[in-house]
Amino acid sequence: MKYYGCSREDAAVDAAAAGYLTGKPGVALTVSAPGFLNGLTALAQATKNCFPLIMISGSSDRYIIDLDRGDYEGLDQYNVAKPFCKAAYRVDRAQDMGLAIARAVRTALSGRPGGVYLDLPAATVTDTVAQKSDANIYKVVDAAPKQLPSDEAIDRAVELLKNAKHPVILLGKGAAYARSEDEVRELVDKTKIPFLPMSMAKGVVPDDSPSSADSARSLSLGQADVVLLIGARLNWMLSNGEAPLFREDAKFIQVEIDAIEFNSNRKIDAPLQGDIKSVLQKLVPAIEKAGIKAPQDWLDLIAQDSKKNNDKFAARISASEAKPTLGYYSAIEPINDLMQKHPDTYIISEGANTLDIGRNLVGMQKPRHRLDTGTWGVMGVGLGYAIATAVETGKPVIALEGHLVSMVWKWKPFVVTTYLLLLSLLTTVVFTMVMLT
């Protein structure tokens, strides 16, 4: 087991990022009360972002907490954690640790991934079990089983796409987490339907794909009559599915593991419940059989708008580079050049302008190579994500950080120098931090 010690418990974000990158739950250990509270934001962030994380904290014994008798760092952590995670479990007997870990792993991974909290009262931590305790250790089998929609659900989706004049594919980070890039690329290649990636879905299909409509985002979404959502939620990042970002009469097909998400903000005309990879393995052949292709006049319209916007963007970069001082565009453009030459490099980004401009300027070629603040938008996760990425992948990592974020992670360089300097000698990890002011 790999263990990394950090100065503060909010480093649980590191474990959450590791969970996203590996598809296995990252595990964060904290001390009680204040330490637990320091990790709570990371637990909530993992749950909102759908990253598998298990946070384990020591706590006061129940007979003291339940009667409010007063204890050193006393806090009812189990009940405090419940609203902020996918599930919380209290382990009252040491012999149940195997069962508790197995439940936590399955809960973190099954359905929509998220954060799980395990509460260990003092009596459990100090308890002992029999030396031969293999019977108490559970191996989780098929923690995230495949799920497939019905044939009728597939038919509904195919019928909508068959009649679409302005179809669009909208990719969310769920598509990246699901390792569904092969299926998504096959869908795009065979239909030529324009696609738009959310920020952490960049690279599921390479940004330089001729089917990318990212440079014509407003036009593509604003005129789309059928939107195929793959691992994306109609939350605040997509104006909750409302006009003027989308047409009032737009039809939606949504590939989603959790049925509760359907109709959360507007009508979903063809819900496809299941894990993304399995759904697409069933949907793509049906689409191909129906002979569905994006209409050429729609592709031409998007191409024209993309060229116009790309020309404006290029002029903005040139104007920035002509100034004697370093600006966002002139600072980030060399990073983009590096990323295109070395597509195995990972980039982590957060901030305001830094995040927004970097998202538009830095092209991605590979999935899961870009991490940012995600759905909840919590700042201060950047260096933690970068540490986790360097540790888990052994690849070069760039942390592109806005200047205000530096106030949040002032303790992180200690971890970088303690662990990553050693790692750079052993595994040739290159860790680069770019901070924009």
Short mmCIF file of C-alpha atoms in Angstrom, two decimals:
data_model
loop_
_atom_site.label_atom_id
_atom_site.label_comp_id
_atom_site.label_asym_id
_atom_site.label_seq_id
_atom_site.Cartn_x
_atom_site.Cartn_y
_atom_site.Cartn_z
CA MET A 1 0.00 0.00 0.00
CA LYS A 2 1.33 3.42 -0.95
CA TYR A 3 1.15 5.99 1.84
CA TYR A 4 1.75 9.74 1.56
CA GLY A 5 1.59 12.05 4.56
CA CYS A 6 0.47 15.67 4.21
CA SER A 7 0.42 18.62 6.58
CA ARG A 8 -3.35 19.13 6.57
CA GLU A 9 -6.36 16.91 6.19
CA ASP A 10 -7.76 18.87 3.26
CA ALA A 11 -5.17 16.89 1.30
CA ALA A 12 -8.01 14.40 1.00
CA VAL A 13 -8.51 16.11 -2.38
CA ASP A 14 -5.30 14.38 -3.45
CA ALA A 15 -6.88 11.01 -2.73
CA ALA A 16 -10.04 12.02 -4.59
CA ALA A 17 -8.02 12.92 -7.69
CA ALA A 18 -6.22 9.59 -7.44
CA GLY A 19 -9.63 7.91 -7.42
CA TYR A 20 -10.68 9.73 -10.58
CA LEU A 21 -7.47 8.89 -12.41
CA THR A 22 -7.35 5.21 -11.46
CA GLY A 23 -11.02 4.30 -11.17
CA LYS A 24 -10.25 2.93 -7.70
CA PRO A 25 -11.16 4.72 -4.47
CA GLY A 26 -8.47 6.93 -3.03
CA VAL A 27 -8.25 6.64 0.75
CA ALA A 28 -7.69 9.56 3.14
CA LEU A 29 -6.98 9.09 6.85
CA THR A 30 -7.64 11.96 9.27
CA VAL A 31 -7.56 12.51 13.00
CA SER A 32 -10.76 13.36 14.86
CA ALA A 33 -12.87 16.54 15.00
CA PRO A 34 -10.74 19.42 13.58
CA GLY A 35 -8.88 17.01 11.32
CA PHE A 36 -12.15 15.46 10.21
CA LEU A 37 -13.60 18.91 9.50
CA ASN A 38 -10.51 19.86 7.49
CA GLY A 39 -11.16 16.85 5.27
CA LEU A 40 -14.91 17.37 5.01
CA THR A 41 -14.72 19.85 2.12
CA ALA A 42 -12.65 17.37 0.15
CA LEU A 43 -15.22 14.65 0.90
CA ALA A 44 -18.02 16.87 -0.37
CA GLN A 45 -15.96 17.92 -3.39
CA ALA A 46 -15.38 14.28 -4.31
CA THR A 47 -19.09 13.53 -4.00
CA LYS A 48 -20.17 16.50 -6.11
CA ASN A 49 -17.51 15.74 -8.72
CA CYS A 50 -18.28 11.99 -8.69
CA PHE A 51 -14.76 10.95 -7.67
CA PRO A 52 -14.46 7.71 -5.65
CA LEU A 53 -13.00 8.55 -2.23
CA ILE A 54 -13.02 6.85 1.17
CA MET A 55 -12.29 9.10 4.14
CA ILE A 56 -11.56 7.32 7.42
CA SER A 57 -11.44 9.27 10.69
CA GLY A 58 -10.99 8.41 14.32
CA SER A 59 -13.72 9.74 16.62
CA SER A 60 -14.94 9.85 20.21
CA ASP A 61 -16.81 6.89 21.69
CA ARG A 62 -20.57 6.96 21.25
CA TYR A 63 -21.40 6.65 24.95
CA ILE A 64 -19.72 10.03 25.46
CA ILE A 65 -20.96 11.75 22.29
CA ASP A 66 -24.57 10.52 22.46
CA LEU A 67 -25.04 11.87 25.99
CA ASP A 68 -23.06 15.02 25.19
CA ARG A 69 -20.79 14.37 28.16
CA GLY A 70 -17.88 16.32 26.71
CA ASP A 71 -14.72 14.83 25.26
CA TYR A 72 -11.39 15.94 23.87
CA GLU A 73 -12.14 16.96 20.28
CA GLY A 74 -15.61 15.54 20.76
CA LEU A 75 -17.89 15.72 17.72
CA ASP A 76 -20.66 13.57 16.28
CA GLN A 77 -18.69 13.12 13.08
CA TYR A 78 -20.86 10.34 11.67
CA ASN A 79 -23.96 12.53 11.54
CA VAL A 80 -22.02 15.62 10.50
CA ALA A 81 -20.61 13.77 7.48
CA LYS A 82 -23.89 12.32 6.21
CA PRO A 83 -25.14 15.31 4.17
CA PHE A 84 -21.76 15.76 2.49
CA CYS A 85 -21.07 12.29 1.13
CA LYS A 86 -22.66 9.44 -0.77
CA ALA A 87 -22.78 7.31 2.39
CA ALA A 88 -21.42 7.26 5.94
CA TYR A 89 -20.81 4.19 8.09
CA ARG A 90 -19.78 3.84 11.74
CA VAL A 91 -17.66 0.83 12.67
CA ASP A 92 -18.33 -0.15 16.30
CA ARG A 93 -16.35 -3.41 16.31
CA ALA A 94 -12.85 -4.04 15.01
CA GLN A 95 -13.98 -7.40 13.64
CA ASP A 96 -16.28 -5.53 11.24
CA MET A 97 -13.51 -3.52 9.54
CA GLY A 98 -13.33 -5.91 6.59
CA LEU A 99 -17.06 -5.61 6.02
CA ALA A 100 -16.93 -1.83 6.42
CA ILE A 101 -14.11 -1.42 3.90
CA ALA A 102 -15.91 -3.67 1.42
CA ARG A 103 -19.12 -1.66 1.76
CA ALA A 104 -17.19 1.59 1.40
CA VAL A 105 -15.42 0.40 -1.75
CA ARG A 106 -18.63 -0.80 -3.38
CA THR A 107 -20.53 2.34 -2.43
CA ALA A 108 -17.78 4.64 -3.69
CA LEU A 109 -17.61 2.88 -7.07
CA SER A 110 -21.10 1.59 -7.87
CA GLY A 111 -23.62 3.71 -9.71
CA ARG A 112 -22.50 7.32 -9.64
CA PRO A 113 -19.08 7.38 -7.89
CA GLY A 114 -18.63 9.54 -4.81
CA GLY A 115 -17.22 10.02 -1.35
CA VAL A 116 -17.78 7.60 1.54
CA TYR A 117 -17.03 8.28 5.20
CA LEU A 118 -15.98 5.61 7.72
CA ASP A 119 -16.22 6.62 11.38
CA LEU A 120 -13.95 4.73 13.80
CA PRO A 121 -14.74 5.39 17.48
CA ALA A 122 -11.84 5.20 19.93
CA ALA A 123 -12.93 1.79 21.24
CA THR A 124 -12.77 0.35 17.72
CA VAL A 125 -9.32 1.77 17.06
CA THR A 126 -7.93 0.25 20.26
CA ASP A 127 -9.80 -3.05 19.93
CA THR A 128 -8.08 -6.27 18.83
CA VAL A 129 -9.15 -9.17 16.66
CA ALA A 130 -8.04 -12.79 16.52
CA GLN A 131 -4.71 -13.37 14.83
CA LYS A 132 -6.35 -15.52 12.18
CA SER A 133 -8.83 -12.96 10.91
CA ASP A 134 -8.88 -13.68 7.18
CA ALA A 135 -12.57 -14.47 7.49
CA ASN A 136 -13.16 -10.80 8.34
CA ILE A 137 -11.51 -9.56 5.13
CA TYR A 138 -13.85 -9.26 2.17
CA LYS A 139 -12.74 -9.03 -1.45
CA VAL A 140 -15.15 -6.86 -3.40
CA VAL A 141 -16.29 -8.64 -6.56
CA ASP A 142 -17.60 -6.57 -9.48
CA ALA A 143 -17.93 -3.36 -7.48
CA ALA A 144 -19.40 -1.43 -10.42
CA PRO A 145 -21.41 -3.94 -12.48
CA LYS A 146 -22.40 -3.12 -16.04
CA GLN A 147 -25.85 -1.70 -16.65
CA LEU A 148 -27.66 -1.61 -19.97
CA PRO A 149 -30.78 0.27 -21.11
CA SER A 150 -33.65 -1.58 -22.72
CA ASP A 151 -34.00 -2.02 -26.48
CA GLU A 152 -36.97 0.35 -26.36
CA ALA A 153 -34.82 3.06 -24.78
CA ILE A 154 -32.19 2.63 -27.50
CA ASP A 155 -34.88 2.84 -30.18
CA ARG A 156 -36.18 6.13 -28.76
CA ALA A 157 -32.72 7.66 -28.89
CA VAL A 158 -32.06 6.43 -32.42
CA GLU A 159 -35.38 7.82 -33.64
CA LEU A 160 -34.58 11.27 -32.26
CA LEU A 161 -31.16 11.32 -33.88
CA LYS A 162 -32.57 10.04 -37.17
CA ASN A 163 -34.87 13.05 -37.42
CA ALA A 164 -32.41 15.63 -36.08
CA LYS A 165 -31.43 18.56 -38.29
CA HIS A 166 -28.93 20.08 -35.84
CA PRO A 167 -27.63 17.27 -33.60
CA VAL A 168 -24.88 17.85 -31.03
CA ILE A 169 -22.98 15.53 -28.69
CA LEU A 170 -22.15 17.05 -25.30
CA LEU A 171 -19.42 15.23 -23.36
CA GLY A 172 -18.99 15.48 -19.59
CA LYS A 173 -16.22 14.25 -17.32
CA GLY A 174 -18.29 11.13 -16.69
CA ALA A 175 -17.31 10.02 -20.20
CA ALA A 176 -13.66 10.41 -19.25
CA TYR A 177 -14.04 8.61 -15.92
CA ALA A 178 -15.87 5.73 -17.64
CA ARG A 179 -12.91 5.09 -19.97
CA SER A 180 -15.37 5.31 -22.85
CA GLU A 181 -13.09 7.19 -25.26
CA ASP A 182 -13.00 4.34 -27.81
CA GLU A 183 -16.79 4.16 -27.97
CA VAL A 184 -17.23 7.94 -28.09
CA ARG A 185 -14.64 8.30 -30.85
CA GLU A 186 -16.34 5.55 -32.84
CA LEU A 187 -19.67 7.37 -32.46
CA VAL A 188 -18.18 10.67 -33.65
CA ASP A 189 -16.22 9.08 -36.51
CA LYS A 190 -19.22 7.20 -37.89
CA THR A 191 -21.83 9.95 -37.58
CA LYS A 192 -19.72 13.13 -37.87
CA ILE A 193 -22.09 14.65 -35.31
CA PRO A 194 -20.40 17.77 -33.85
CA PHE A 195 -19.26 17.33 -30.26
CA LEU A 196 -18.58 19.73 -27.42
CA PRO A 197 -16.54 18.68 -24.37
CA MET A 198 -16.93 20.05 -20.88
CA SER A 199 -13.54 21.05 -19.48
CA MET A 200 -12.58 17.71 -17.91
CA ALA A 201 -13.93 15.81 -20.92
CA LYS A 202 -11.41 17.45 -23.22
CA GLY A 203 -9.32 14.75 -24.84
CA VAL A 204 -12.00 12.05 -24.80
CA VAL A 205 -12.05 12.96 -28.47
CA PRO A 206 -8.95 14.98 -29.46
CA ASP A 207 -9.60 18.71 -29.51
CA ASP A 208 -8.21 18.94 -33.05
CA SER A 209 -10.84 16.52 -34.39
CA PRO A 210 -12.67 17.96 -37.43
CA SER A 211 -15.92 17.17 -35.61
CA SER A 212 -15.10 19.44 -32.67
CA ALA A 213 -17.55 22.32 -32.33
CA ASP A 214 -15.78 23.83 -29.33
CA SER A 215 -14.96 27.01 -31.25
CA ALA A 216 -18.63 27.40 -32.16
CA ARG A 217 -20.00 26.59 -28.72
CA SER A 218 -22.72 29.25 -28.51
CA LEU A 219 -24.05 28.57 -31.99
CA SER A 220 -23.90 24.77 -31.63
CA LEU A 221 -25.78 24.64 -28.34
CA GLY A 222 -28.09 27.52 -29.19
CA GLN A 223 -29.28 25.97 -32.45
CA ALA A 224 -29.14 22.26 -31.58
CA ASP A 225 -32.49 20.50 -31.94
CA VAL A 226 -31.25 17.20 -30.45
CA VAL A 227 -28.57 17.08 -27.74
CA LEU A 228 -26.92 13.78 -26.81
CA LEU A 229 -25.55 14.12 -23.26
CA ILE A 230 -22.81 11.61 -22.45
CA GLY A 231 -21.62 11.78 -18.86
CA ALA A 232 -22.74 15.39 -18.53
CA ARG A 233 -25.34 16.86 -16.18
CA LEU A 234 -27.60 19.81 -16.93
CA ASN A 235 -26.44 21.75 -13.89
CA TRP A 236 -25.21 25.32 -13.42
CA MET A 237 -22.31 24.71 -15.81
CA LEU A 238 -24.85 24.29 -18.61
CA SER A 239 -27.34 26.93 -17.44
CA ASN A 240 -29.48 24.11 -16.00
CA GLY A 241 -30.47 23.22 -19.55
CA GLU A 242 -32.40 26.45 -19.98
CA ALA A 243 -32.66 29.08 -22.73
CA PRO A 244 -30.91 31.01 -24.12
CA LEU A 245 -28.04 28.49 -23.97
CA PHE A 246 -30.37 25.82 -25.39
CA ARG A 247 -33.45 26.07 -27.56
CA GLU A 248 -36.76 25.85 -25.75
CA ASP A 249 -37.83 23.04 -28.08
CA ALA A 250 -34.55 21.11 -28.02
CA LYS A 251 -34.81 17.37 -27.42
CA PHE A 252 -32.42 15.65 -25.02
CA ILE A 253 -30.94 12.16 -24.98
CA GLN A 254 -29.03 11.50 -21.76
CA VAL A 255 -26.63 8.65 -21.00
CA GLU A 256 -26.53 8.51 -17.20
CA ILE A 257 -25.82 5.86 -14.58
CA ASP A 258 -28.18 7.38 -11.99
CA ALA A 259 -31.87 7.58 -12.96
CA ILE A 260 -32.47 10.32 -10.38
CA GLU A 261 -30.55 12.70 -12.64
CA PHE A 262 -33.08 12.42 -15.47
CA ASN A 263 -35.48 15.38 -15.63
CA SER A 264 -33.56 17.15 -12.87
CA ASN A 265 -33.73 20.43 -14.79
CA ARG A 266 -35.72 19.81 -17.95
CA LYS A 267 -37.43 17.03 -19.85
CA ILE A 268 -35.19 14.19 -21.01
CA ASP A 269 -36.86 12.77 -24.11
CA ALA A 270 -34.74 9.62 -24.33
CA PRO A 271 -33.14 8.59 -21.04
CA LEU A 272 -30.49 5.88 -21.36
CA GLN A 273 -29.68 4.52 -17.92
CA GLY A 274 -26.49 2.52 -17.61
CA ASP A 275 -22.74 2.78 -17.45
CA ILE A 276 -21.51 4.89 -20.36
CA LYS A 277 -19.22 2.32 -21.94
CA SER A 278 -21.88 -0.39 -22.03
CA VAL A 279 -24.60 1.99 -23.23
CA LEU A 280 -22.48 3.21 -26.13
CA GLN A 281 -21.52 -0.34 -27.08
CA LYS A 282 -25.23 -0.93 -27.58
CA LEU A 283 -26.17 2.50 -28.98
CA VAL A 284 -23.44 2.98 -31.61
CA PRO A 285 -24.29 -0.17 -33.64
CA ALA A 286 -27.97 0.83 -33.61
CA ILE A 287 -27.08 4.32 -34.85
CA GLU A 288 -24.85 2.86 -37.56
CA LYS A 289 -27.59 0.46 -38.65
CA ALA A 290 -29.99 3.40 -38.97
CA GLY A 291 -27.49 5.18 -41.23
CA ILE A 292 -27.45 8.34 -39.14
CA LYS A 293 -25.12 11.11 -40.31
CA ALA A 294 -24.93 14.76 -39.37
CA PRO A 295 -26.53 16.97 -42.08
CA GLN A 296 -23.88 18.68 -44.22
CA ASP A 297 -25.51 22.12 -44.03
CA TRP A 298 -25.28 21.92 -40.22
CA LEU A 299 -21.60 20.99 -40.41
CA ASP A 300 -20.94 23.86 -42.82
CA LEU A 301 -22.64 26.35 -40.51
CA ILE A 302 -20.54 25.22 -37.55
CA ALA A 303 -17.35 25.31 -39.63
CA GLN A 304 -18.03 28.91 -40.66
CA ASP A 305 -18.67 30.02 -37.10
CA SER A 306 -15.61 28.14 -35.85
CA LYS A 307 -13.36 29.88 -38.39
CA LYS A 308 -14.72 33.29 -37.44
CA ASN A 309 -14.19 32.68 -33.73
CA ASN A 310 -10.76 31.10 -34.24
CA ASP A 311 -9.63 34.17 -36.19
CA LYS A 312 -10.77 36.41 -33.33
CA PHE A 313 -8.97 34.22 -30.82
CA ALA A 314 -5.75 34.26 -32.85
CA ALA A 315 -5.90 38.06 -33.04
CA ARG A 316 -6.33 38.23 -29.27
CA ILE A 317 -3.26 36.05 -28.76
CA SER A 318 -1.20 38.15 -31.18
CA ALA A 319 -2.23 41.36 -29.43
CA SER A 320 -1.26 39.89 -26.07
CA GLU A 321 2.12 38.72 -27.35
CA ALA A 322 2.84 42.18 -28.77
CA LYS A 323 2.60 43.80 -25.34
CA PRO A 324 5.78 44.27 -23.29
CA THR A 325 4.15 42.71 -20.23
CA LEU A 326 3.10 39.10 -19.82
CA GLY A 327 -0.66 38.52 -20.03
CA TYR A 328 -2.88 35.48 -19.84
CA TYR A 329 -2.75 34.65 -23.54
CA SER A 330 0.98 35.19 -24.00
CA ALA A 331 1.70 33.20 -20.83
CA ILE A 332 -0.54 30.24 -21.61
CA GLU A 333 0.18 29.91 -25.35
CA PRO A 334 3.67 28.38 -24.77
CA ILE A 335 2.04 25.85 -22.44
CA ASN A 336 -0.31 24.89 -25.26
CA ASP A 337 2.68 24.48 -27.60
CA LEU A 338 4.31 22.19 -25.05
CA MET A 339 1.13 20.15 -24.59
CA GLN A 340 0.83 19.56 -28.34
CA LYS A 341 4.44 18.38 -28.56
CA HIS A 342 4.12 16.23 -25.43
CA PRO A 343 0.49 15.02 -25.26
CA ASP A 344 1.30 12.64 -22.40
CA THR A 345 1.70 15.68 -20.15
CA TYR A 346 -1.08 16.30 -17.62
CA ILE A 347 -2.42 19.76 -16.83
CA ILE A 348 -4.19 20.86 -13.66
CA SER A 349 -5.87 24.25 -13.68
CA GLU A 350 -7.82 26.49 -11.34
CA GLY A 351 -8.52 30.16 -10.82
CA ALA A 352 -10.87 32.52 -12.63
CA ASN A 353 -9.39 33.93 -15.85
CA THR A 354 -6.57 31.41 -15.60
CA LEU A 355 -9.03 28.53 -15.63
CA ASP A 356 -11.33 29.95 -18.31
CA ILE A 357 -8.65 31.11 -20.74
CA GLY A 358 -6.54 28.01 -20.17
CA ARG A 359 -9.52 25.78 -20.93
CA ASN A 360 -10.02 27.49 -24.29
CA LEU A 361 -6.36 27.87 -25.21
CA VAL A 362 -4.79 24.54 -24.24
CA GLY A 363 -5.78 21.74 -26.59
CA MET A 364 -6.02 18.20 -25.22
CA GLN A 365 -5.29 15.02 -27.15
CA LYS A 366 -5.78 12.37 -24.47
CA PRO A 367 -8.58 11.65 -21.97
CA ARG A 368 -8.19 12.26 -18.23
CA HIS A 369 -5.16 14.47 -18.82
CA ARG A 370 -6.90 17.64 -17.66
CA LEU A 371 -8.22 18.16 -14.13
CA ASP A 372 -9.76 21.31 -12.72
CA THR A 373 -12.19 22.48 -10.05
CA GLY A 374 -15.05 20.57 -11.64
CA THR A 375 -18.72 20.65 -10.75
CA TRP A 376 -18.51 22.23 -7.31
CA GLY A 377 -15.93 24.82 -8.37
CA VAL A 378 -13.89 24.61 -5.16
CA MET A 379 -10.61 26.52 -5.48
CA GLY A 380 -7.44 25.35 -3.80
CA VAL A 381 -7.48 21.79 -5.14
CA GLY A 382 -4.92 22.36 -7.89
CA LEU A 383 -1.66 21.39 -6.26
CA GLY A 384 -3.32 18.47 -4.48
CA TYR A 385 -4.60 17.19 -7.81
CA ALA A 386 -1.15 17.74 -9.30
CA ILE A 387 0.53 15.76 -6.53
CA ALA A 388 -1.92 12.88 -6.99
CA THR A 389 -1.46 12.95 -10.76
CA ALA A 390 2.33 12.88 -10.53
CA VAL A 391 2.22 10.06 -8.00
CA GLU A 392 -0.33 7.91 -9.86
CA THR A 393 0.85 8.39 -13.46
CA GLY A 394 4.58 9.05 -13.25
CA LYS A 395 4.09 11.53 -16.11
CA PRO A 396 4.95 15.24 -16.41
CA VAL A 397 2.41 17.49 -14.67
CA ILE A 398 1.75 21.19 -15.15
CA ALA A 399 -0.19 23.04 -12.45
CA LEU A 400 -1.62 26.20 -14.02
CA GLU A 401 -2.75 28.28 -11.04
CA GLY A 402 -4.41 31.66 -10.62
CA HIS A 403 -2.61 33.95 -8.18
CA LEU A 404 -5.32 34.03 -5.50
CA VAL A 405 -5.28 30.25 -5.26
CA SER A 406 -1.76 30.42 -3.82
CA MET A 407 -3.24 31.64 -0.53
CA VAL A 408 -5.10 28.35 -0.15
CA TRP A 409 -2.31 25.83 -0.74
CA LYS A 410 0.62 27.47 1.02
CA TRP A 411 1.42 24.18 2.79
CA LYS A 412 1.58 22.11 -0.40
CA PRO A 413 5.18 22.86 -1.44
CA PHE A 414 6.25 20.92 1.65
CA VAL A 415 4.61 17.81 0.25
CA VAL A 416 6.02 18.44 -3.22
CA THR A 417 9.56 18.74 -1.94
CA THR A 418 9.19 15.85 0.50
CA TYR A 419 7.82 13.34 -2.01
CA LEU A 420 8.00 14.57 -5.59
CA LEU A 421 11.64 15.60 -5.49
CA LEU A 422 12.45 12.02 -4.57
CA LEU A 423 10.06 10.76 -7.21
CA SER A 424 11.77 12.87 -9.86
CA LEU A 425 14.96 10.96 -9.17
CA LEU A 426 13.29 7.57 -9.24
CA THR A 427 10.66 7.81 -11.95
CA THR A 428 11.62 10.94 -13.93
CA VAL A 429 8.46 12.76 -12.88
CA VAL A 430 8.53 16.36 -14.02
CA PHE A 431 6.44 18.65 -11.84
CA THR A 432 5.93 22.21 -13.11
CA MET A 433 3.89 24.90 -11.42
CA VAL A 434 2.83 28.00 -13.33
CA MET A 435 1.21 30.73 -11.25
CA LEU A 436 -0.40 33.64 -13.09
CA THR A 437 -0.82 37.03 -11.45
#
